[in-house]
XYZ file of C-alpha atoms in Angstrom:
613
model
C -47.727 -18.927 -134.476
C -51.048 -20.242 -133.138
C -52.636 -18.298 -130.270
C -52.107 -21.277 -127.686
C -48.374 -21.184 -128.649
C -47.855 -17.634 -127.989
C -49.786 -17.874 -124.488
C -47.700 -20.818 -123.597
C -44.420 -18.902 -124.169
C -45.870 -15.730 -122.117
C -44.711 -15.793 -118.413
C -46.355 -16.374 -116.042
C -48.927 -18.254 -118.329
C -45.995 -20.743 -119.289
C -45.988 -22.365 -116.040
C -49.741 -23.135 -115.965
C -51.063 -26.677 -116.869
C -51.943 -27.734 -120.500
C -55.614 -27.805 -119.398
C -55.669 -24.306 -118.191
C -54.041 -22.914 -121.412
C -56.533 -24.927 -123.734
C -59.315 -23.429 -121.310
C -57.880 -19.749 -121.732
C -57.642 -20.196 -125.565
C -61.457 -21.658 -125.754
C -62.909 -19.033 -123.471
C -61.134 -15.926 -124.491
C -61.772 -13.552 -127.309
C -59.341 -12.328 -129.992
C -59.696 -8.758 -130.827
C -58.273 -7.350 -134.034
C -58.102 -3.481 -133.724
C -57.465 -0.563 -135.823
C -54.864 2.271 -135.331
C -56.396 4.906 -133.179
C -58.979 2.660 -131.487
C -59.462 3.174 -127.738
C -59.676 -0.175 -125.901
C -60.405 1.572 -122.486
C -60.311 4.915 -121.106
C -59.002 6.211 -117.773
C -61.556 6.532 -114.867
C -64.066 4.475 -116.858
C -66.056 1.484 -115.539
C -63.708 -1.317 -113.860
C -62.472 -3.606 -116.588
C -63.623 -7.087 -117.350
C -60.720 -8.434 -119.284
C -57.113 -9.113 -118.802
C -55.321 -8.441 -122.238
C -52.333 -9.840 -123.884
C -50.706 -8.421 -127.109
C -50.397 -11.046 -129.450
C -49.162 -8.724 -132.436
C -49.032 -4.948 -132.615
C -48.438 -2.006 -130.446
C -50.479 -0.160 -127.466
C -50.021 3.275 -125.830
C -51.067 3.517 -122.154
C -51.666 7.307 -121.572
C -52.725 9.174 -118.287
C -53.717 12.732 -118.656
C -53.037 12.787 -122.253
C -49.264 11.670 -121.495
C -47.627 8.512 -122.346
C -46.702 6.413 -119.533
C -46.198 2.911 -121.164
C -45.461 1.814 -124.538
C -46.499 -1.850 -124.724
C -45.732 -4.458 -127.454
C -45.930 -8.237 -128.327
C -46.175 -10.336 -125.337
C -46.821 -7.392 -122.717
C -49.906 -8.024 -120.414
C -52.113 -5.159 -119.088
C -55.523 -4.447 -117.310
C -54.716 -6.443 -114.118
C -54.452 -3.328 -111.759
C -58.121 -2.750 -112.456
C -59.193 -6.367 -112.466
C -57.239 -7.132 -109.015
C -58.476 -3.830 -107.441
C -61.872 -3.615 -108.799
C -61.073 0.120 -109.461
C -61.421 1.996 -112.750
C -58.678 1.987 -115.186
C -55.896 4.510 -114.367
C -55.029 5.002 -118.039
C -56.307 5.133 -121.594
C -55.140 2.310 -123.763
C -54.794 3.393 -127.177
C -54.143 1.298 -130.183
C -51.060 2.696 -132.314
C -50.420 -0.076 -135.000
C -52.877 -1.099 -137.677
C -54.570 -4.596 -136.973
C -53.245 -4.922 -133.542
C -54.125 -8.295 -132.260
C -55.168 -8.578 -128.523
C -56.455 -11.585 -126.550
C -59.182 -11.006 -124.088
C -59.224 -13.294 -121.008
C -62.147 -13.017 -118.992
C -62.097 -11.474 -115.409
C -63.717 -14.801 -113.777
C -61.037 -16.818 -115.577
C -58.144 -14.532 -114.497
C -59.252 -14.325 -110.754
C -59.947 -18.286 -110.764
C -55.970 -18.757 -111.994
C -54.910 -16.363 -109.109
C -56.801 -18.323 -106.600
C -55.598 -21.744 -107.948
C -51.689 -20.996 -108.629
C -49.387 -19.196 -106.106
C -46.647 -18.630 -108.533
C -49.048 -17.139 -111.144
C -50.677 -14.888 -108.230
C -47.330 -13.878 -107.031
C -46.253 -12.421 -110.492
C -49.354 -10.143 -110.595
C -49.008 -9.339 -106.997
C -45.518 -8.107 -107.694
C -46.323 -6.175 -110.421
C -49.278 -4.622 -108.760
C -46.901 -3.388 -106.063
C -44.157 -1.990 -108.637
C -47.004 0.190 -109.969
C -48.019 1.213 -106.578
C -44.262 2.147 -105.723
C -43.788 4.390 -108.868
C -45.993 6.968 -107.201
C -43.440 9.295 -105.924
C -43.019 9.797 -102.361
C -40.752 11.638 -99.915
C -39.919 8.715 -97.657
C -36.762 7.755 -95.593
C -33.876 6.389 -97.569
C -34.004 2.816 -96.830
C -37.484 1.590 -97.076
C -38.121 -1.699 -94.949
C -40.676 -3.058 -97.487
C -38.071 -2.643 -100.576
C -35.275 -4.188 -98.414
C -37.720 -7.215 -97.542
C -38.579 -7.748 -101.062
C -34.931 -7.722 -102.346
C -33.236 -11.196 -101.809
C -29.253 -10.997 -101.205
C -28.982 -13.030 -104.669
C -30.766 -10.462 -106.654
C -28.000 -7.826 -106.261
C -24.573 -7.743 -107.620
C -21.909 -8.705 -104.960
C -18.214 -9.015 -104.727
C -16.610 -12.393 -105.656
C -14.465 -13.805 -102.771
C -10.781 -13.867 -102.963
C -9.193 -16.571 -100.826
C -5.607 -16.555 -99.759
C -3.425 -18.900 -97.360
C -3.270 -18.017 -93.764
C 0.631 -18.274 -93.685
C 0.843 -15.495 -96.502
C 2.595 -12.467 -95.041
C 0.838 -8.840 -94.787
C 3.008 -7.440 -97.694
C 1.965 -10.181 -100.052
C -1.550 -10.368 -98.600
C -1.731 -6.364 -99.333
C -0.197 -6.916 -102.922
C -3.158 -9.510 -103.545
C -5.818 -7.222 -102.483
C -4.331 -4.236 -104.509
C -4.270 -6.631 -107.741
C -7.907 -7.580 -107.280
C -9.037 -3.914 -106.518
C -10.248 -5.080 -103.094
C -10.343 -3.705 -99.630
C -10.606 -7.364 -98.015
C -9.974 -11.004 -98.643
C -10.881 -14.402 -97.172
C -8.082 -16.270 -95.165
C -7.930 -20.122 -94.845
C -6.347 -21.628 -91.564
C -6.532 -25.250 -91.368
C -10.339 -26.039 -91.987
C -11.307 -22.502 -90.928
C -12.251 -19.476 -92.923
C -11.573 -15.857 -91.651
C -11.386 -12.263 -93.158
C -8.944 -9.609 -93.125
C -9.703 -6.102 -94.235
C -7.237 -2.979 -94.995
C -8.727 -1.517 -91.630
C -7.161 -4.660 -89.859
C -3.799 -4.090 -91.815
C -3.734 -0.499 -90.669
C -4.840 -0.815 -87.096
C -3.055 -4.236 -86.191
C 0.101 -3.932 -88.362
C 1.148 -0.458 -89.382
C -0.073 1.411 -86.588
C 1.835 -0.675 -84.248
C 4.880 -0.269 -86.443
C 5.028 -4.239 -86.855
C 7.078 -5.638 -89.668
C 4.479 -6.715 -92.538
C 6.941 -9.287 -93.931
C 6.870 -11.167 -90.550
C 3.185 -11.005 -89.912
C 1.048 -13.627 -91.391
C -2.605 -12.977 -92.550
C -3.951 -15.580 -90.094
C -2.392 -13.598 -87.189
C -4.653 -10.474 -87.674
C -7.603 -12.155 -89.659
C -10.959 -12.404 -87.690
C -12.358 -15.911 -87.154
C -14.807 -17.227 -87.567
C -16.434 -15.756 -90.335
C -20.207 -14.482 -90.208
C -22.141 -16.111 -92.981
C -25.804 -15.758 -94.644
C -27.709 -17.546 -97.126
C -28.151 -15.829 -100.471
C -31.868 -16.458 -100.425
C -32.123 -14.195 -97.223
C -33.857 -10.895 -97.739
C -31.293 -7.990 -97.787
C -32.953 -6.278 -94.799
C -32.026 -9.454 -92.744
C -28.364 -9.121 -93.966
C -28.403 -5.323 -92.792
C -29.726 -6.616 -89.343
C -27.015 -9.104 -88.951
C -24.242 -6.531 -89.985
C -25.594 -3.853 -87.561
C -25.739 -6.252 -84.797
C -22.296 -7.540 -85.126
C -20.747 -4.205 -86.046
C -19.395 -5.399 -89.361
C -19.183 -4.048 -92.789
C -18.755 -7.167 -94.621
C -20.931 -10.412 -94.683
C -19.888 -13.669 -96.383
C -22.614 -15.157 -98.345
C -23.277 -18.620 -99.235
C -25.250 -20.511 -101.838
C -26.086 -24.170 -101.440
C -23.495 -24.224 -98.613
C -20.594 -22.937 -100.443
C -19.161 -19.468 -100.425
C -20.768 -17.502 -103.144
C -19.588 -13.605 -102.271
C -19.270 -11.048 -100.021
C -21.811 -8.313 -99.203
C -20.404 -5.098 -97.901
C -21.848 -1.885 -97.094
C -20.789 -0.146 -100.280
C -22.845 -2.640 -102.301
C -25.883 -1.886 -100.317
C -25.193 1.847 -101.081
C -25.190 1.030 -104.661
C -28.391 -0.656 -104.496
C -29.955 2.324 -103.000
C -28.548 4.646 -105.406
C -31.502 5.092 -107.159
C -32.941 7.036 -104.181
C -32.259 10.650 -104.643
C -32.811 11.734 -101.036
C -30.117 8.916 -100.071
C -27.483 10.200 -102.517
C -27.969 13.802 -101.461
C -27.493 12.804 -97.863
C -24.307 10.897 -98.885
C -22.926 13.783 -100.892
C -23.645 16.389 -97.897
C -21.955 13.680 -95.477
C -18.684 13.138 -97.728
C -15.422 14.275 -96.186
C -13.108 14.334 -99.293
C -12.754 14.015 -103.173
C -12.685 10.152 -103.004
C -15.931 9.803 -101.224
C -17.442 12.010 -103.807
C -15.979 10.248 -106.659
C -17.601 7.012 -105.478
C -20.861 8.529 -104.979
C -20.635 10.057 -108.521
C -19.993 6.579 -109.942
C -23.225 5.462 -108.318
C -25.238 8.304 -109.908
C -24.130 7.596 -113.391
C -25.325 3.851 -113.127
C -28.623 4.940 -111.417
C -29.024 7.442 -114.444
C -28.605 4.436 -116.796
C -31.000 2.469 -115.225
C -33.433 5.120 -115.119
C -33.368 5.689 -118.819
C -33.427 1.976 -119.639
C -36.744 1.535 -117.469
C -38.374 4.369 -119.320
C -37.857 7.445 -116.976
C -39.288 10.507 -118.404
C -36.422 12.421 -119.983
C -37.582 15.574 -118.384
C -37.246 14.034 -114.962
C -33.954 12.242 -115.965
C -32.443 15.818 -116.604
C -33.740 17.333 -113.505
C -32.573 14.129 -111.548
C -28.987 14.620 -112.928
C -29.020 18.203 -112.480
C -30.131 18.159 -108.788
C -27.375 15.732 -108.004
C -24.494 17.573 -109.989
C -25.681 20.810 -108.354
C -25.161 19.097 -104.911
C -21.720 17.754 -105.787
C -20.732 21.316 -107.148
C -22.216 22.885 -103.841
C -20.131 20.594 -101.839
C -16.797 21.414 -103.912
C -17.387 25.078 -103.736
C -17.561 24.630 -99.890
C -14.484 22.411 -99.739
C -12.434 24.876 -101.583
C -13.932 27.868 -99.695
C -12.582 26.253 -96.502
C -8.971 25.363 -98.131
C -8.719 28.893 -99.827
C -10.498 31.163 -97.378
C -13.734 33.291 -98.030
C -13.153 36.020 -100.723
C -13.381 39.562 -99.738
C -16.390 40.123 -102.363
C -19.546 38.250 -103.108
C -19.526 35.897 -106.177
C -21.576 33.102 -107.824
C -20.901 29.862 -109.880
C -23.308 29.391 -112.751
C -23.938 26.389 -114.895
C -24.580 26.966 -118.631
C -25.732 25.022 -121.911
C -27.623 21.979 -121.324
C -26.568 21.869 -117.628
C -28.034 25.197 -117.084
C -31.519 23.909 -118.803
C -31.390 20.978 -116.454
C -31.468 18.626 -119.765
C -28.038 16.713 -119.638
C -27.715 13.748 -121.912
C -25.556 10.786 -121.091
C -22.678 12.338 -123.190
C -22.815 15.882 -121.726
C -19.600 17.496 -120.400
C -19.425 20.181 -117.906
C -20.071 24.047 -118.800
C -19.833 26.742 -116.049
C -18.972 30.328 -115.475
C -18.057 32.537 -112.700
C -19.134 36.137 -112.040
C -17.903 38.305 -108.927
C -18.646 41.910 -107.963
C -16.412 44.764 -109.548
C -13.102 44.210 -107.511
C -10.100 43.529 -109.695
C -8.048 42.851 -106.393
C -9.931 39.324 -106.112
C -8.742 38.133 -109.634
C -5.899 36.410 -107.980
C -8.023 34.653 -105.493
C -10.481 33.454 -108.037
C -7.866 32.084 -110.316
C -6.668 29.906 -107.380
C -10.342 29.130 -106.394
C -11.452 28.326 -109.821
C -8.297 25.967 -110.751
C -8.817 23.907 -107.455
C -12.603 23.760 -108.014
C -12.445 22.404 -111.694
C -9.380 20.003 -110.652
C -11.787 18.428 -107.857
C -14.689 18.147 -110.506
C -12.456 16.447 -112.663
C -11.248 14.107 -109.940
C -14.812 13.218 -109.029
C -15.638 11.993 -112.562
C -17.226 15.179 -114.201
C -16.087 15.100 -117.690
C -13.962 18.108 -118.839
C -15.233 20.520 -121.499
C -13.725 20.040 -124.732
C -14.356 23.733 -125.618
C -12.907 24.753 -122.298
C -16.205 26.396 -121.052
C -14.891 26.025 -117.378
C -14.022 28.709 -114.830
C -10.625 27.548 -115.037
C -10.504 29.214 -118.262
C -10.281 33.107 -117.492
C -12.531 33.813 -120.373
C -15.282 32.292 -118.474
C -14.363 33.765 -115.244
C -15.139 37.641 -115.094
C -16.195 40.617 -112.963
C -19.889 41.652 -113.217
C -18.694 44.870 -115.427
C -16.486 42.701 -117.499
C -19.541 40.216 -118.258
C -21.779 43.324 -119.271
C -19.120 44.367 -121.737
C -18.580 40.882 -123.222
C -22.249 40.142 -123.521
C -22.545 43.488 -125.265
C -19.870 42.552 -127.621
C -21.389 39.290 -128.342
C -24.889 40.865 -129.021
C -23.482 43.637 -131.271
C -21.171 41.482 -133.295
C -23.265 38.183 -133.970
C -20.250 36.254 -135.676
C -20.515 32.587 -135.689
C -18.252 32.081 -132.453
C -20.255 34.957 -130.795
C -23.599 33.126 -131.657
C -22.311 29.951 -130.198
C -21.112 31.707 -126.982
C -24.756 33.148 -126.636
C -26.477 29.814 -127.341
C -24.441 28.182 -124.405
C -24.316 31.148 -121.981
C -28.026 32.249 -122.315
C -29.173 29.296 -120.629
C -27.289 30.197 -117.221
C -28.580 29.525 -113.723
C -26.872 30.071 -110.272
C -25.616 27.042 -108.593
C -23.657 28.433 -105.789
C -23.073 31.792 -104.357
C -24.965 35.238 -104.664
C -28.243 34.969 -106.564
C -28.311 38.652 -106.843
C -25.441 38.674 -109.335
C -27.224 36.470 -111.687
C -30.459 38.205 -111.565
C -28.575 41.547 -112.604
C -26.984 39.458 -115.478
C -30.643 38.521 -116.568
C -31.848 42.094 -116.402
C -28.721 43.402 -118.312
C -29.461 40.933 -121.077
C -33.349 41.695 -121.317
C -32.635 45.484 -121.465
C -30.008 45.012 -124.069
C -32.270 43.019 -126.222
C -34.610 45.823 -126.420
C -32.126 47.828 -128.036
C -30.556 45.518 -130.305
C -32.867 45.104 -133.417
C -30.825 42.514 -135.275
C -29.831 40.428 -132.377
C -33.033 37.899 -132.124
C -33.455 37.461 -135.870
C -29.767 36.330 -135.836
C -30.257 34.031 -133.114
C -33.527 32.642 -134.658
C -31.593 31.969 -137.884
C -29.535 29.368 -136.129
C -32.919 27.368 -135.448
C -33.757 27.210 -139.020
C -30.278 26.363 -140.203
C -30.564 22.556 -140.187
C -33.670 21.360 -141.786
C -35.444 17.965 -140.596
C -33.829 14.990 -142.625
C -37.118 13.925 -144.453
C -37.041 13.468 -148.196
C -39.297 12.604 -150.912
C -42.334 10.398 -149.697
C -41.295 10.871 -146.095
C -38.123 8.939 -146.468
C -35.478 9.599 -143.669
C -32.227 11.251 -145.055
C -29.390 9.602 -143.424
C -25.621 9.925 -143.369
C -24.176 8.743 -146.571
C -20.642 7.559 -145.365
C -18.345 7.490 -142.451
C -18.914 5.594 -139.424
C -22.617 7.117 -138.863
C -23.490 5.684 -142.120
C -27.424 5.195 -142.133
C -27.842 7.063 -139.151
C -29.396 10.632 -138.078
C -27.628 12.954 -135.834
C -30.812 13.382 -133.451
C -29.470 16.580 -131.584
C -28.390 18.460 -134.708
C -31.760 17.879 -136.817
C -34.284 17.565 -133.842
C -33.195 18.655 -130.547
C -31.193 21.677 -131.360
C -33.843 23.427 -133.554
C -36.403 22.851 -130.835
C -33.991 24.415 -127.972
C -32.548 27.383 -130.196
C -36.063 28.373 -131.238
C -37.539 28.106 -127.775
C -34.502 30.123 -126.192
C -35.005 32.941 -128.655
C -38.924 33.092 -127.892
C -38.106 33.142 -124.254
C -35.453 35.855 -124.333
C -37.856 37.948 -126.624
C -40.637 37.401 -123.813
C -38.258 37.927 -120.840
C -38.970 34.320 -119.578
C -36.086 33.528 -117.167
C -36.679 29.913 -116.755
C -34.079 28.057 -118.591
C -35.466 24.470 -118.862
C -37.065 23.813 -122.416
C -40.233 21.910 -121.249
C -40.965 24.709 -118.803
C -40.256 27.470 -121.228
C -42.839 25.963 -123.788
C -45.433 25.841 -120.942
C -44.418 29.455 -120.115
C -44.989 30.567 -123.775
C -48.296 28.914 -123.991
C -49.348 30.634 -120.857
C -48.395 33.999 -122.452
C -50.397 32.901 -125.616
C -47.188 32.775 -127.832
C -48.384 29.166 -128.767
C -51.783 27.662 -128.866
C -52.300 24.831 -126.176
C -52.168 22.241 -129.017
C -48.985 23.642 -130.555
C -47.433 23.750 -127.106
C -48.512 20.235 -126.470
C -47.244 18.781 -129.675
C -44.004 20.766 -129.385
C -43.334 19.690 -125.816
C -43.950 15.943 -126.564
C -42.141 15.881 -129.765
C -39.259 17.289 -127.574
C -39.996 14.711 -125.038
C -39.729 11.743 -127.609
C -36.524 13.198 -129.173
C -35.011 13.125 -125.663
C -36.186 9.627 -125.003
C -34.579 8.436 -128.175
C -31.079 9.941 -127.585
C -30.968 8.714 -123.831
C -32.007 5.340 -124.627
C -29.567 5.192 -127.504
C -26.735 6.582 -125.359
C -27.568 4.162 -122.386
C -27.576 1.080 -124.521
C -24.042 2.103 -126.186
C -22.612 2.960 -122.490
C -23.744 -0.738 -121.448
C -21.957 -2.034 -124.686
C -18.649 -0.121 -123.922
C -19.435 2.133 -126.751
C -18.874 5.820 -126.475
C -22.281 7.585 -126.552
C -23.153 10.118 -128.964
C -26.138 11.817 -130.630
C -26.675 9.425 -133.699
C -29.726 6.859 -133.944
C -30.322 4.377 -136.736
C -33.951 4.517 -137.848
C -33.812 0.979 -138.412
C -33.473 0.197 -135.031
C -36.923 1.911 -134.279
C -40.200 0.082 -134.293
C -42.646 0.871 -137.204
C -44.757 3.059 -134.742
C -41.613 4.825 -133.547
C -40.425 5.841 -137.227
C -43.851 7.248 -137.957
C -43.810 9.290 -134.631
C -40.302 10.581 -135.641
C -41.572 11.550 -139.068
C -44.419 13.524 -137.769
C -42.029 15.098 -135.255
C -39.715 16.407 -138.045
C -42.850 17.725 -139.784
C -43.756 19.505 -136.487
C -40.090 20.950 -136.397
C -40.558 22.305 -139.905
C -43.687 24.032 -138.914
C -41.997 25.645 -135.804
C -39.139 26.641 -138.041
C -41.703 28.606 -140.505
C -43.229 30.268 -137.367
C -39.739 31.438 -136.374
C -38.987 32.241 -140.239
C -42.340 34.509 -140.499
C -41.823 36.000 -137.094
C -38.335 37.367 -137.326
C -38.399 37.771 -140.969
C -35.521 35.506 -141.936
C -35.658 35.521 -145.583
C -32.235 37.302 -145.570
C -30.705 34.440 -143.254
C -31.807 31.442 -145.143
């Protein structure tokens, strides 16, 4: 395809007049660049060109970390051009013979000045870049609400009923449509009726719902607003009239209903807002609704390219808040126990590295008083029931505090951990791999600290424990065959795919866990464990950086694959198809598997694993 045709198909250039497209082509330069070349560096001189990728791929990096992966049709460089500041990132070519068109700064600024729609696109993009800088601000930011139009968010479709429908049939209609309200037609007027109206105006007054008609208790007239209005204006109108639902029109016709829960859903990406809502929740039903918002916001974050390290920490922080709230609710119902206790999260939740497929793994420890066992049985059963009702997935392996195996006194935990370590059978090694990422989520921190100290003391006297644990990390060799070809599943539903957890993520988490236990590192997060190991010179800076970025890339592949499957109503799993990756991503994956082989050799040599392989 000719350069002119590519530019004409690239938004917002596609709205420019033909003469401007021709002028861009005649005055711009086409660069063909080699893999590894640097187009510009962060904090260098302000840029003189706007760049459009015609073919190939570019990485934008800041402080040696990937912040954007650009492909054909992507535009970059405009932040520096519009601000006259040095570029905030380094542009590195990652595919051979990448073709980039360079539009001169003068031409770009002329187009900004001449064409409003063209300028608005880049102004908005610039604002998005600025808003990506983390800020601890109030939950509702006026700027964001002004920028969002009502038509830009998903709102509920209207349900319209006849005014002479009785309240019983009205309630059935609302229930069938899973709605808490509907619109009511009375002659040429439209009103609105809500669950609250039915409860307060009919049921509370003990009136016969078969005899009362919808038009008798509906609110007339409805308050409306056009879909083109900013969301902020809608909130002002709702606040002014003391209403929770606003009828939205498009081209004069009723288009949908904006209610307060839709606004909450729109705000669900804001962790401060969600934490506040969790803390304010009064019952399991409210927590369940908030939990559904968290899941959707996580999927959106993954799809938009959010760093997997922060995805995990985001999920963990919010899950912790749900668990704390549930524990407090159960304490209120069951009363306080007569001894101290702590609820721990373990496995990927303990590492703050949950995927979109993760189930719940938890354990409970309490002080050495067997008289409290009956209390904690009741507490734990109710606690897990509430988590399941909220939407937390059950653990298929029953690693939950409702299972007495994962609910013990301190001395009982000491005995069981000793048994695991002295008898490294497969089931015990599995329990160790899950449990030894524990962290306290609710209750007395000192109890979990005592557990850590007991484990570290035990490791010093258990000569064969760490080698057994390390042998698990070398069990699965990276699936790379002759000439670097991927070795995929040969048959079954995952034919042609690779289990990215089994062959990539697990060898890293398991190996890093072993080295962290060996060096008495209590931090459970894999990224932070790698940095701690670098700081005490177990790894060189280069090896630590490569291993950390390898883990980041693998987690990104898994999360994005799972998010896409969820969006397509497919159960998420740990499999990826190499054919779905770009050429560059496949090359990176091959390099990562080679790095994992290097890491496994390090473990093999350090723990003398020739008898385990």
